[in-house]
mmCIF file of C-alpha atoms and ligand atoms in Angstrom:
data_model
loop_
_atom_site.group_PDB
_atom_site.id
_atom_site.type_symbol
_atom_site.label_atom_id
_atom_site.label_comp_id
_atom_site.label_asym_id
_atom_site.label_seq_id
_atom_site.Cartn_x
_atom_site.Cartn_y
_atom_site.Cartn_z
ATOM 1 C CA MET E 1 12.845 44.652 3.403
ATOM 2 C CA ASP E 2 12.839 41.540 5.588
ATOM 3 C CA ASN E 3 16.109 40.089 6.869
ATOM 4 C CA ARG E 4 14.588 36.927 8.346
ATOM 5 C CA ALA E 5 15.704 33.561 6.963
ATOM 6 C CA ILE E 6 13.886 31.326 4.485
ATOM 7 C CA GLY E 7 13.022 27.847 5.805
ATOM 8 C CA VAL E 8 13.501 24.916 3.421
ATOM 9 C CA PHE E 9 12.851 21.247 4.098
ATOM 10 C CA ASP E 10 13.064 17.845 2.465
ATOM 11 C CA SER E 11 13.043 14.244 3.571
ATOM 12 C CA GLY E 12 16.785 14.131 2.918
ATOM 13 C CA LEU E 13 19.488 15.787 0.873
ATOM 14 C CA GLY E 14 17.503 16.400 -2.324
ATOM 15 C CA GLY E 15 16.078 19.702 -1.123
ATOM 16 C CA LEU E 16 19.598 21.123 -1.264
ATOM 17 C CA THR E 17 19.137 21.244 -5.059
ATOM 18 C CA ALA E 18 16.410 23.832 -4.367
ATOM 19 C CA VAL E 19 18.680 25.666 -1.909
ATOM 20 C CA ARG E 20 21.325 25.819 -4.629
ATOM 21 C CA ARG E 21 18.887 27.482 -7.024
ATOM 22 C CA LEU E 22 17.558 29.752 -4.263
ATOM 23 C CA ARG E 23 21.061 30.968 -3.504
ATOM 24 C CA GLU E 24 21.789 31.572 -7.183
ATOM 25 C CA ALA E 25 18.635 33.705 -7.432
ATOM 26 C CA LEU E 26 18.914 35.393 -4.014
ATOM 27 C CA PRO E 27 22.515 35.180 -2.760
ATOM 28 C CA GLY E 28 21.908 37.489 0.195
ATOM 29 C CA GLU E 29 19.194 35.382 1.845
ATOM 30 C CA ASP E 30 19.813 33.303 4.955
ATOM 31 C CA VAL E 31 18.512 29.728 4.747
ATOM 32 C CA VAL E 32 17.524 27.315 7.511
ATOM 33 C CA TYR E 33 17.443 23.810 6.012
ATOM 34 C CA LEU E 34 15.879 20.720 7.546
ATOM 35 C CA GLY E 35 16.713 17.307 6.061
ATOM 36 C CA ASP E 36 14.867 14.457 7.741
ATOM 37 C CA THR E 37 17.760 12.145 6.886
ATOM 38 C CA GLY E 38 16.858 9.674 9.628
ATOM 39 C CA ARG E 39 13.542 8.862 7.910
ATOM 40 C CA VAL E 40 14.285 9.323 4.203
ATOM 41 C CA PRO E 41 12.755 8.168 1.875
ATOM 42 C CA TYR E 42 9.178 9.327 2.492
ATOM 43 C CA GLY E 43 7.961 8.311 -0.955
ATOM 44 C CA GLY E 44 7.059 4.680 -0.219
ATOM 45 C CA ARG E 45 5.161 5.458 3.008
ATOM 46 C CA SER E 46 1.438 5.801 3.647
ATOM 47 C CA ARG E 47 -0.377 9.106 3.334
ATOM 48 C CA GLU E 48 -0.932 9.204 7.136
ATOM 49 C CA THR E 49 2.772 8.781 7.839
ATOM 50 C CA ILE E 50 3.771 11.401 5.265
ATOM 51 C CA MET E 51 1.216 13.835 6.783
ATOM 52 C CA GLN E 52 2.641 13.233 10.254
ATOM 53 C CA TYR E 53 6.256 13.706 9.096
ATOM 54 C CA ALA E 54 5.270 16.854 7.185
ATOM 55 C CA ARG E 55 3.597 18.333 10.287
ATOM 56 C CA GLU E 56 6.771 17.667 12.293
ATOM 57 C CA ASP E 57 8.952 19.225 9.578
ATOM 58 C CA PHE E 58 6.769 22.342 9.492
ATOM 59 C CA ALA E 59 6.665 22.581 13.296
ATOM 60 C CA PHE E 60 10.456 22.391 13.472
ATOM 61 C CA LEU E 61 10.963 25.209 10.961
ATOM 62 C CA MET E 62 8.234 27.333 12.584
ATOM 63 C CA GLY E 63 10.411 27.353 15.705
ATOM 64 C CA PHE E 64 12.756 29.737 13.830
ATOM 65 C CA ASP E 65 12.100 33.363 12.993
ATOM 66 C CA ILE E 66 11.520 32.727 9.275
ATOM 67 C CA LYS E 67 9.632 34.667 6.604
ATOM 68 C CA ALA E 68 8.693 31.843 4.198
ATOM 69 C CA ILE E 69 8.926 28.091 3.703
ATOM 70 C CA VAL E 70 9.951 26.165 0.595
ATOM 71 C CA VAL E 71 8.686 22.592 0.684
ATOM 72 C CA ALA E 72 11.606 21.189 -1.308
ATOM 73 C CA CYS E 73 10.204 17.673 -1.169
ATOM 74 C CA GLY E 74 8.072 16.421 -4.025
ATOM 75 C CA THR E 75 6.435 13.839 -1.802
ATOM 76 C CA VAL E 76 5.304 16.311 0.873
ATOM 77 C CA SER E 77 4.296 18.860 -1.786
ATOM 78 C CA THR E 78 2.051 16.368 -3.574
ATOM 79 C CA VAL E 79 0.639 14.415 -0.625
ATOM 80 C CA ALA E 80 0.462 16.788 2.355
ATOM 81 C CA LEU E 81 0.687 20.366 1.151
ATOM 82 C CA PRO E 82 -2.794 20.709 -0.368
ATOM 83 C CA GLU E 83 -4.237 20.179 3.141
ATOM 84 C CA MET E 84 -1.588 21.973 5.146
ATOM 85 C CA ALA E 85 -0.466 25.168 3.413
ATOM 86 C CA GLU E 86 -3.436 27.170 4.682
ATOM 87 C CA ASP E 87 -2.583 26.381 8.305
ATOM 88 C CA TYR E 88 0.328 28.835 8.105
ATOM 89 C CA SER E 89 0.267 32.586 7.868
ATOM 90 C CA LEU E 90 3.606 32.912 6.025
ATOM 91 C CA PRO E 91 4.167 32.164 2.306
ATOM 92 C CA VAL E 92 4.576 28.397 1.726
ATOM 93 C CA VAL E 93 5.799 27.326 -1.715
ATOM 94 C CA GLY E 94 5.739 23.699 -2.819
ATOM 95 C CA VAL E 95 7.046 22.267 -6.052
ATOM 96 C CA VAL E 96 3.849 21.232 -7.847
ATOM 97 C CA GLU E 97 2.353 24.522 -9.016
ATOM 98 C CA PRO E 98 5.582 26.151 -10.242
ATOM 99 C CA ALA E 99 6.747 22.971 -12.020
ATOM 100 C CA ALA E 100 3.348 22.302 -13.612
ATOM 101 C CA LYS E 101 3.225 25.893 -14.848
ATOM 102 C CA LYS E 102 6.685 25.603 -16.373
ATOM 103 C CA ALA E 103 5.813 22.289 -18.051
ATOM 104 C CA ALA E 104 2.630 23.737 -19.551
ATOM 105 C CA GLU E 105 4.672 26.666 -20.897
ATOM 106 C CA LEU E 106 7.464 24.537 -22.354
ATOM 107 C CA THR E 107 5.597 21.687 -24.025
ATOM 108 C CA LYS E 108 4.992 22.096 -27.722
ATOM 109 C CA ASN E 109 3.181 18.821 -28.403
ATOM 110 C CA GLY E 110 1.110 18.889 -25.171
ATOM 111 C CA ARG E 111 2.571 15.591 -23.895
ATOM 112 C CA ILE E 112 4.208 15.967 -20.478
ATOM 113 C CA GLY E 113 5.990 13.213 -18.562
ATOM 114 C CA LEU E 114 6.314 13.039 -14.781
ATOM 115 C CA ILE E 115 8.774 10.940 -12.823
ATOM 116 C CA ALA E 116 8.489 10.975 -9.037
ATOM 117 C CA THR E 117 8.153 8.831 -5.935
ATOM 118 C CA ARG E 118 5.337 6.309 -5.652
ATOM 119 C CA ALA E 119 3.433 8.530 -3.217
ATOM 120 C CA SER E 120 3.717 11.565 -5.519
ATOM 121 C CA VAL E 121 2.540 9.633 -8.562
ATOM 122 C CA SER E 122 -0.405 8.050 -6.695
ATOM 123 C CA SER E 123 -1.476 11.454 -5.362
ATOM 124 C CA GLY E 124 -2.418 12.603 -8.890
ATOM 125 C CA SER E 125 -1.395 16.157 -7.904
ATOM 126 C CA TYR E 126 0.361 17.014 -11.168
ATOM 127 C CA GLU E 127 -2.492 15.652 -13.280
ATOM 128 C CA ARG E 128 -4.950 17.822 -11.303
ATOM 129 C CA GLU E 129 -2.822 20.948 -11.491
ATOM 130 C CA ILE E 130 -2.111 20.606 -15.211
ATOM 131 C CA ALA E 131 -5.795 19.867 -15.911
ATOM 132 C CA ARG E 132 -6.609 23.096 -14.031
ATOM 133 C CA ILE E 133 -4.135 25.385 -15.802
ATOM 134 C CA ALA E 134 -3.814 23.705 -19.213
ATOM 135 C CA PRO E 135 -6.632 21.193 -19.775
ATOM 136 C CA ASP E 136 -5.499 20.495 -23.335
ATOM 137 C CA LYS E 137 -2.210 18.899 -22.118
ATOM 138 C CA GLN E 138 -1.738 15.234 -21.227
ATOM 139 C CA VAL E 139 0.380 13.875 -18.354
ATOM 140 C CA PHE E 140 2.108 10.476 -18.367
ATOM 141 C CA SER E 141 3.481 9.417 -14.963
ATOM 142 C CA GLN E 142 6.048 6.913 -13.857
ATOM 143 C CA ALA E 143 7.046 6.104 -10.264
ATOM 144 C CA CYS E 144 10.802 5.609 -9.778
ATOM 145 C CA PRO E 145 11.151 4.245 -6.221
ATOM 146 C CA LEU E 146 14.794 3.198 -6.512
ATOM 147 C CA PHE E 147 16.084 6.593 -7.630
ATOM 148 C CA VAL E 148 16.174 8.240 -4.173
ATOM 149 C CA PRO E 149 18.157 5.465 -2.423
ATOM 150 C CA LEU E 150 20.573 5.299 -5.367
ATOM 151 C CA VAL E 151 21.092 9.068 -5.338
ATOM 152 C CA GLU E 152 21.542 9.129 -1.540
ATOM 153 C CA ASN E 153 24.163 6.389 -2.001
ATOM 154 C CA GLY E 154 26.099 8.252 -4.663
ATOM 155 C CA ARG E 155 25.215 5.969 -7.620
ATOM 156 C CA VAL E 156 24.671 8.955 -9.870
ATOM 157 C CA SER E 157 27.248 9.195 -12.658
ATOM 158 C CA PRO E 158 26.598 8.472 -16.319
ATOM 159 C CA GLY E 159 28.279 5.113 -16.958
ATOM 160 C CA ASP E 160 27.384 3.712 -13.510
ATOM 161 C CA VAL E 161 25.788 0.434 -14.503
ATOM 162 C CA VAL E 162 23.340 0.368 -11.582
ATOM 163 C CA ILE E 163 21.759 3.787 -12.123
ATOM 164 C CA GLU E 164 21.837 3.364 -15.914
ATOM 165 C CA THR E 165 20.022 0.010 -15.786
ATOM 166 C CA VAL E 166 17.381 1.227 -13.357
ATOM 167 C CA ALA E 167 16.867 4.487 -15.245
ATOM 168 C CA ARG E 168 16.494 2.727 -18.608
ATOM 169 C CA GLU E 169 13.816 0.461 -17.176
ATOM 170 C CA TYR E 170 11.860 3.306 -15.507
ATOM 171 C CA LEU E 171 12.075 5.644 -18.487
ATOM 172 C CA ALA E 172 11.249 3.117 -21.232
ATOM 173 C CA PRO E 173 7.451 3.555 -20.937
ATOM 174 C CA LEU E 174 7.805 7.349 -21.129
ATOM 175 C CA ARG E 175 10.020 7.115 -24.216
ATOM 176 C CA GLU E 176 7.139 5.371 -25.955
ATOM 177 C CA LYS E 177 4.701 8.185 -25.121
ATOM 178 C CA ASP E 178 6.369 10.798 -27.346
ATOM 179 C CA ILE E 179 6.649 13.341 -24.508
ATOM 180 C CA ASP E 180 8.638 16.523 -25.148
ATOM 181 C CA THR E 181 8.813 17.718 -21.522
ATOM 182 C CA LEU E 182 9.664 15.738 -18.397
ATOM 183 C CA ILE E 183 9.047 16.951 -14.842
ATOM 184 C CA LEU E 184 11.733 15.699 -12.456
ATOM 185 C CA GLY E 185 9.112 15.434 -9.720
ATOM 186 C CA CYS E 186 11.506 14.688 -6.886
ATOM 187 C CA THR E 187 14.189 17.102 -5.728
ATOM 188 C CA HIS E 188 16.782 14.315 -5.701
ATOM 189 C CA TYR E 189 16.557 13.826 -9.462
ATOM 190 C CA PRO E 190 18.571 16.846 -10.685
ATOM 191 C CA ILE E 191 21.608 14.910 -9.411
ATOM 192 C CA ILE E 192 20.980 12.269 -12.102
ATOM 193 C CA ARG E 193 19.921 14.782 -14.714
ATOM 194 C CA ASP E 194 22.696 13.732 -17.129
ATOM 195 C CA VAL E 195 21.709 10.059 -16.913
ATOM 196 C CA ILE E 196 18.050 10.931 -17.552
ATOM 197 C CA ALA E 197 18.909 13.368 -20.375
ATOM 198 C CA ASP E 198 21.033 10.748 -22.161
ATOM 199 C CA ILE E 199 18.174 8.241 -22.093
ATOM 200 C CA MET E 200 15.369 10.664 -23.012
ATOM 201 C CA GLY E 201 17.365 12.404 -25.752
ATOM 202 C CA PRO E 202 17.761 16.053 -26.730
ATOM 203 C CA GLY E 203 14.128 16.541 -27.763
ATOM 204 C CA VAL E 204 12.871 16.304 -24.170
ATOM 205 C CA ALA E 205 13.102 19.356 -21.874
ATOM 206 C CA LEU E 206 13.766 18.463 -18.224
ATOM 207 C CA ILE E 207 12.170 20.506 -15.439
ATOM 208 C CA ASP E 208 13.924 20.858 -12.089
ATOM 209 C CA THR E 209 11.056 21.161 -9.607
ATOM 210 C CA GLY E 210 13.119 22.555 -6.719
ATOM 211 C CA GLY E 211 14.517 25.196 -9.052
ATOM 212 C CA GLU E 212 11.032 26.240 -10.148
ATOM 213 C CA ALA E 213 9.924 26.478 -6.504
ATOM 214 C CA ALA E 214 12.972 28.632 -5.709
ATOM 215 C CA ALA E 215 12.174 30.959 -8.624
ATOM 216 C CA GLU E 216 8.539 31.203 -7.484
ATOM 217 C CA LEU E 217 9.549 32.131 -3.934
ATOM 218 C CA ALA E 218 12.007 34.746 -5.236
ATOM 219 C CA ALA E 219 9.147 36.338 -7.228
ATOM 220 C CA ILE E 220 6.819 36.287 -4.183
ATOM 221 C CA LEU E 221 9.403 37.898 -1.882
ATOM 222 C CA ARG E 222 10.192 40.546 -4.481
ATOM 223 C CA ALA E 223 6.520 41.370 -4.963
ATOM 224 C CA ARG E 224 6.064 41.712 -1.172
ATOM 225 C CA ASP E 225 9.203 43.803 -0.816
ATOM 226 C CA ALA E 226 10.394 41.090 1.587
ATOM 227 C CA LEU E 227 13.930 40.451 0.314
ATOM 228 C CA SER E 228 16.827 40.856 2.743
ATOM 229 C CA ALA E 229 19.066 43.914 2.609
ATOM 230 C CA GLY E 230 21.586 41.723 0.786
ATOM 231 C CA THR E 231 24.579 43.501 2.276
ATOM 232 C CA ARG E 232 26.414 40.204 2.890
ATOM 233 C CA GLU E 233 26.370 36.672 1.563
ATOM 234 C CA GLY E 234 23.482 34.650 3.002
ATOM 235 C CA THR E 235 24.194 31.877 5.490
ATOM 236 C CA CYS E 236 22.993 28.267 5.330
ATOM 237 C CA ARG E 237 22.294 26.484 8.629
ATOM 238 C CA CYS E 238 21.371 22.827 8.287
ATOM 239 C CA PHE E 239 19.517 20.515 10.686
ATOM 240 C CA VAL E 240 19.393 16.771 10.114
ATOM 241 C CA THR E 241 17.861 13.804 11.940
ATOM 242 C CA ASP E 242 20.744 11.413 11.269
ATOM 243 C CA SER E 243 24.528 11.680 11.173
ATOM 244 C CA VAL E 244 26.006 15.141 10.644
ATOM 245 C CA GLU E 245 29.121 13.624 9.064
ATOM 246 C CA GLY E 246 27.109 11.630 6.509
ATOM 247 C CA PHE E 247 25.154 14.736 5.539
ATOM 248 C CA ASN E 248 28.206 16.972 5.272
ATOM 249 C CA GLU E 249 30.036 14.387 3.144
ATOM 250 C CA SER E 250 27.294 14.304 0.506
ATOM 251 C CA ALA E 251 25.858 17.818 0.735
ATOM 252 C CA GLY E 252 28.395 19.359 -1.657
ATOM 253 C CA ARG E 253 27.145 17.211 -4.531
ATOM 254 C CA PHE E 254 23.638 18.616 -4.064
ATOM 255 C CA LEU E 255 24.603 22.201 -3.290
ATOM 256 C CA GLY E 256 27.086 22.505 -6.132
ATOM 257 C CA GLY E 257 29.847 24.053 -4.082
ATOM 258 C CA GLY E 258 27.687 26.382 -1.950
ATOM 259 C CA VAL E 259 28.845 26.819 1.638
ATOM 260 C CA ILE E 260 27.108 25.296 4.662
ATOM 261 C CA ASN E 261 27.801 27.366 7.771
ATOM 262 C CA GLU E 262 26.794 24.765 10.352
ATOM 263 C CA THR E 263 25.069 21.378 10.588
ATOM 264 C CA GLN E 264 23.364 20.104 13.739
ATOM 265 C CA ARG E 265 21.600 16.867 14.526
ATOM 266 C CA VAL E 266 18.094 17.264 15.922
ATOM 267 C CA SER E 267 15.141 15.113 16.912
ATOM 268 C CA LEU E 268 11.705 15.967 15.505
ATOM 269 C CA ASN E 269 9.320 13.923 17.642
HETATM 270 N N1 DGL N 1 13.336 14.739 -2.259
HETATM 271 C C1 DGL N 1 12.180 13.936 -1.962
HETATM 272 C C2 DGL N 1 11.084 14.236 -2.965
HETATM 273 O O1 DGL N 1 11.242 15.248 -3.630
HETATM 274 C C3 DGL N 1 12.650 12.547 -1.851
HETATM 275 C C4 DGL N 1 11.633 11.497 -1.883
HETATM 276 C C5 DGL N 1 11.457 10.618 -0.709
HETATM 277 O O2 DGL N 1 11.772 10.964 0.406
HETATM 278 O O3 DGL N 1 10.966 9.517 -0.974
HETATM 279 O O4 DGL N 1 10.080 13.579 -3.111
#
């Protein structure tokens, strides 16, 4: 048994979709969440900048007495994690391996789509991972740089002409590739899942990367006998690098009704 909290971070609010799934799987676990809301989005920045931000995110969470870290940011998971995970002695789970594994399991025709930030797509991380675990499958990638700002600004509902127009344009090339599985390679995208599902149609399975990472961490903690006693509902403490009010206003949409116990503004550098 291990009653220490789980650290989770993202560039912004999107990682709360992973927290939501983590709390569904492990309701008794305490969570410390860092959202670097002052610097979101990371996905259009250079590799050097993303590495620097990722180091600061890790360093912040390592200041807490935590037992594991979920990198609930597709951009950090694809760009920085391959070089950084071994620097830490605690379990660190990113989104790439669990989501790639799920995609390889689900696809029937071997044609997998990936939508993600520009940095994630250019990293080639999903192509490498899927080639490693399922070399017979093909990956078709599409960067969707406008999705994160639209999601952070609440333009998320089916019928919203802005998100619908942008999504149709981004997804058109993937519709032509006859994919049957689509990795939502950024943790903001589950918020526009309905918009994406409508465009891709019922024959395409959508994979929530933060959810897969949460399930992977739950399995690791179980195997290590490192779950909390679970005698009370877990708490969720949030730390953000921009306005607390702005974060609290939008957080409910990402958390799906889960409670946030406190939010504090912090500086990372
Ligand atoms: N949630 C982040 C991700 O999964 C948002 C992307 C960004 O900051 O650009 O990649």
